Amino acid sequence: MADISAPSPADREENPLERQRELMELLSQETRHSIVQALLGHPKLLASAAELNHFVPSKSKKTVEEQLGVLVDADILACYEYPPNEEKRGLPWKFYGFTEYGADVLGDFNYLEGVPMARAVHRKTRKPEQIERHETAPRPPLPEPVRATFRLDEETD
């Protein structure tokens, strides 16, 4: 009888086409794709859960939270904490952003070409006061390789 179990991580590493198929499936799911697009448009590439819920249309907070978990488990995103905000009412202290691996994957799949459009959409989107407050809240820095991928240091605010 043939073994029909899922391929092991080692098998996937040896088969780049399988890895590519899995990543395409991961990134093309509607809610996850919307989360990635919302982060690409964010001026700091780090967004609170409330910001992501605002920018991911027609999805419940639970759905967005579940899909954030999938992206974190896949190492596309990480949850970055900024403890100084934890004691400040109305400011987020947990932010989601890309990992170095996630930035590499987005580069491989040409997502970076859409960053200018995503940022323009973000700028033009009307935001309630809470989301404006979250967007301007202090946050931790992204790892240097991620900053370099998105050229954050070259932009002016």
Short mmCIF file of C-alpha atoms in Angstrom, two decimals:
data_model
loop_
_atom_site.label_atom_id
_atom_site.label_comp_id
_atom_site.label_asym_id
_atom_site.label_seq_id
_atom_site.Cartn_x
_atom_site.Cartn_y
_atom_site.Cartn_z
CA MET A 1 0.00 0.00 0.00
CA ALA A 2 1.37 3.42 -0.94
CA ASP A 3 2.05 6.07 1.69
CA ILE A 4 -0.22 9.02 0.92
CA SER A 5 0.75 11.17 3.88
CA ALA A 6 1.62 14.81 3.42
CA PRO A 7 5.15 15.52 2.27
CA SER A 8 7.63 16.18 5.03
CA PRO A 9 9.34 19.58 5.31
CA ALA A 10 12.49 17.97 3.91
CA ASP A 11 10.53 16.71 0.88
CA ARG A 12 9.14 20.19 0.29
CA GLU A 13 12.63 21.69 0.48
CA GLU A 14 13.73 19.24 -2.20
CA ASN A 15 10.71 20.10 -4.36
CA PRO A 16 10.64 23.85 -5.04
CA LEU A 17 7.49 23.53 -7.16
CA GLU A 18 5.59 22.09 -4.19
CA ARG A 19 6.89 24.92 -2.00
CA GLN A 20 5.79 27.46 -4.61
CA ARG A 21 2.32 25.88 -4.86
CA GLU A 22 1.91 25.94 -1.07
CA LEU A 23 2.98 29.59 -0.87
CA MET A 24 0.63 30.59 -3.69
CA GLU A 25 -2.22 28.85 -1.90
CA LEU A 26 -1.27 30.52 1.37
CA LEU A 27 -1.11 34.02 -0.12
CA SER A 28 -4.12 33.75 -2.41
CA GLN A 29 -6.72 32.94 0.25
CA GLU A 30 -8.98 36.02 0.33
CA THR A 31 -8.57 37.13 3.94
CA ARG A 32 -4.82 36.45 4.06
CA HIS A 33 -4.37 38.29 0.76
CA SER A 34 -6.29 41.27 2.16
CA ILE A 35 -4.13 41.25 5.31
CA VAL A 36 -0.95 41.26 3.23
CA GLN A 37 -2.28 44.09 1.05
CA ALA A 38 -3.27 46.13 4.12
CA LEU A 39 0.23 45.73 5.57
CA LEU A 40 1.88 46.61 2.27
CA GLY A 41 -0.11 49.84 2.26
CA HIS A 42 0.63 50.78 5.85
CA PRO A 43 3.21 53.59 6.09
CA LYS A 44 5.16 51.72 8.80
CA LEU A 45 4.45 48.16 7.53
CA LEU A 46 3.33 47.36 11.08
CA ALA A 47 -0.36 47.40 11.93
CA SER A 48 -2.41 46.70 15.01
CA ALA A 49 -5.16 44.09 14.88
CA ALA A 50 -7.72 46.94 14.93
CA GLU A 51 -6.10 48.55 11.88
CA LEU A 52 -6.10 45.26 10.00
CA ASN A 53 -9.74 44.65 10.90
CA HIS A 54 -10.57 48.09 9.50
CA PHE A 55 -8.77 47.42 6.21
CA VAL A 56 -9.91 43.82 5.67
CA PRO A 57 -13.42 44.22 4.28
CA SER A 58 -16.44 42.22 5.39
CA LYS A 59 -14.61 39.82 7.67
CA SER A 60 -15.21 39.20 11.34
CA LYS A 61 -12.50 39.97 13.87
CA LYS A 62 -12.30 36.24 14.59
CA THR A 63 -11.67 35.44 10.92
CA VAL A 64 -8.95 38.08 10.65
CA GLU A 65 -7.38 36.84 13.89
CA GLU A 66 -7.40 33.23 12.65
CA GLN A 67 -5.78 34.18 9.35
CA LEU A 68 -3.17 36.32 11.12
CA GLY A 69 -2.33 33.18 13.09
CA VAL A 70 -1.91 31.20 9.86
CA LEU A 71 0.44 33.85 8.45
CA VAL A 72 2.43 33.96 11.71
CA ASP A 73 2.66 30.15 11.79
CA ALA A 74 3.92 30.21 8.19
CA ASP A 75 6.59 32.78 9.22
CA ILE A 76 5.27 35.34 6.72
CA LEU A 77 4.29 37.65 9.59
CA ALA A 78 5.39 38.11 13.18
CA CYS A 79 3.76 39.82 16.11
CA TYR A 80 6.04 42.66 17.20
CA GLU A 81 5.48 44.09 20.67
CA TYR A 82 6.07 47.61 21.92
CA PRO A 83 5.80 47.37 25.74
CA PRO A 84 5.86 51.16 26.42
CA ASN A 85 2.35 51.38 24.87
CA GLU A 86 0.96 48.59 27.05
CA GLU A 87 0.12 50.94 29.91
CA LYS A 88 -1.22 53.73 27.68
CA ARG A 89 -4.95 53.71 27.22
CA GLY A 90 -6.07 53.68 23.63
CA LEU A 91 -2.70 52.77 22.13
CA PRO A 92 -1.88 49.35 20.71
CA TRP A 93 1.22 47.55 21.89
CA LYS A 94 1.10 44.53 19.57
CA PHE A 95 1.67 44.99 15.87
CA TYR A 96 1.79 42.60 12.93
CA GLY A 97 4.49 42.94 10.31
CA PHE A 98 6.50 40.97 7.82
CA THR A 99 9.39 38.72 8.78
CA GLU A 100 12.58 38.57 6.74
CA TYR A 101 11.32 35.32 5.21
CA GLY A 102 7.94 36.92 4.50
CA ALA A 103 9.59 39.88 2.76
CA ASP A 104 11.63 37.44 0.64
CA VAL A 105 8.48 35.50 -0.32
CA LEU A 106 6.69 38.72 -1.28
CA GLY A 107 9.66 39.66 -3.43
CA ASP A 108 9.63 36.22 -5.09
CA PHE A 109 5.93 36.59 -5.91
CA ASN A 110 6.22 40.22 -7.14
CA TYR A 111 4.07 41.69 -4.37
CA LEU A 112 6.60 44.48 -3.88
CA GLU A 113 5.66 45.97 -7.25
CA GLY A 114 2.22 46.75 -5.80
CA VAL A 115 3.51 48.68 -2.77
CA PRO A 116 3.06 52.17 -4.30
CA MET A 117 -0.58 51.41 -5.18
CA ALA A 118 -1.27 49.83 -1.78
CA ARG A 119 0.17 52.90 -0.05
CA ALA A 120 -1.89 55.25 -2.21
CA VAL A 121 -5.06 53.32 -1.35
CA HIS A 122 -4.13 53.41 2.34
CA ARG A 123 -3.57 57.18 2.27
CA LYS A 124 -6.89 57.81 0.52
CA THR A 125 -8.93 55.53 2.78
CA ARG A 126 -11.01 57.35 5.34
CA LYS A 127 -10.17 56.18 8.85
CA PRO A 128 -12.08 56.64 12.10
CA GLU A 129 -10.34 58.38 15.01
CA GLN A 130 -9.34 55.12 16.71
CA ILE A 131 -7.61 53.85 13.56
CA GLU A 132 -5.84 57.22 13.07
CA ARG A 133 -4.62 56.98 16.68
CA HIS A 134 -3.40 53.42 16.12
CA GLU A 135 -1.68 54.38 12.87
CA THR A 136 0.32 57.14 14.53
CA ALA A 137 1.12 55.19 17.72
CA PRO A 138 4.77 54.49 18.50
CA ARG A 139 5.80 51.01 17.45
CA PRO A 140 8.88 48.82 17.45
CA PRO A 141 11.30 48.90 14.54
CA LEU A 142 11.16 46.15 11.96
CA PRO A 143 14.29 44.00 11.55
CA GLU A 144 16.86 45.69 9.34
CA PRO A 145 16.56 43.20 6.43
CA VAL A 146 12.80 43.88 6.28
CA ARG A 147 13.37 47.64 6.44
CA ALA A 148 15.88 47.32 3.60
CA THR A 149 13.48 45.25 1.47
CA PHE A 150 10.84 47.95 1.71
CA ARG A 151 13.34 50.83 1.73
CA LEU A 152 11.73 52.35 4.81
CA ASP A 153 14.75 54.52 5.60
CA GLU A 154 14.65 56.13 2.15
CA GLU A 155 11.13 57.49 2.54
CA THR A 156 10.00 60.67 4.18
CA ASP A 157 6.95 60.77 6.42
#
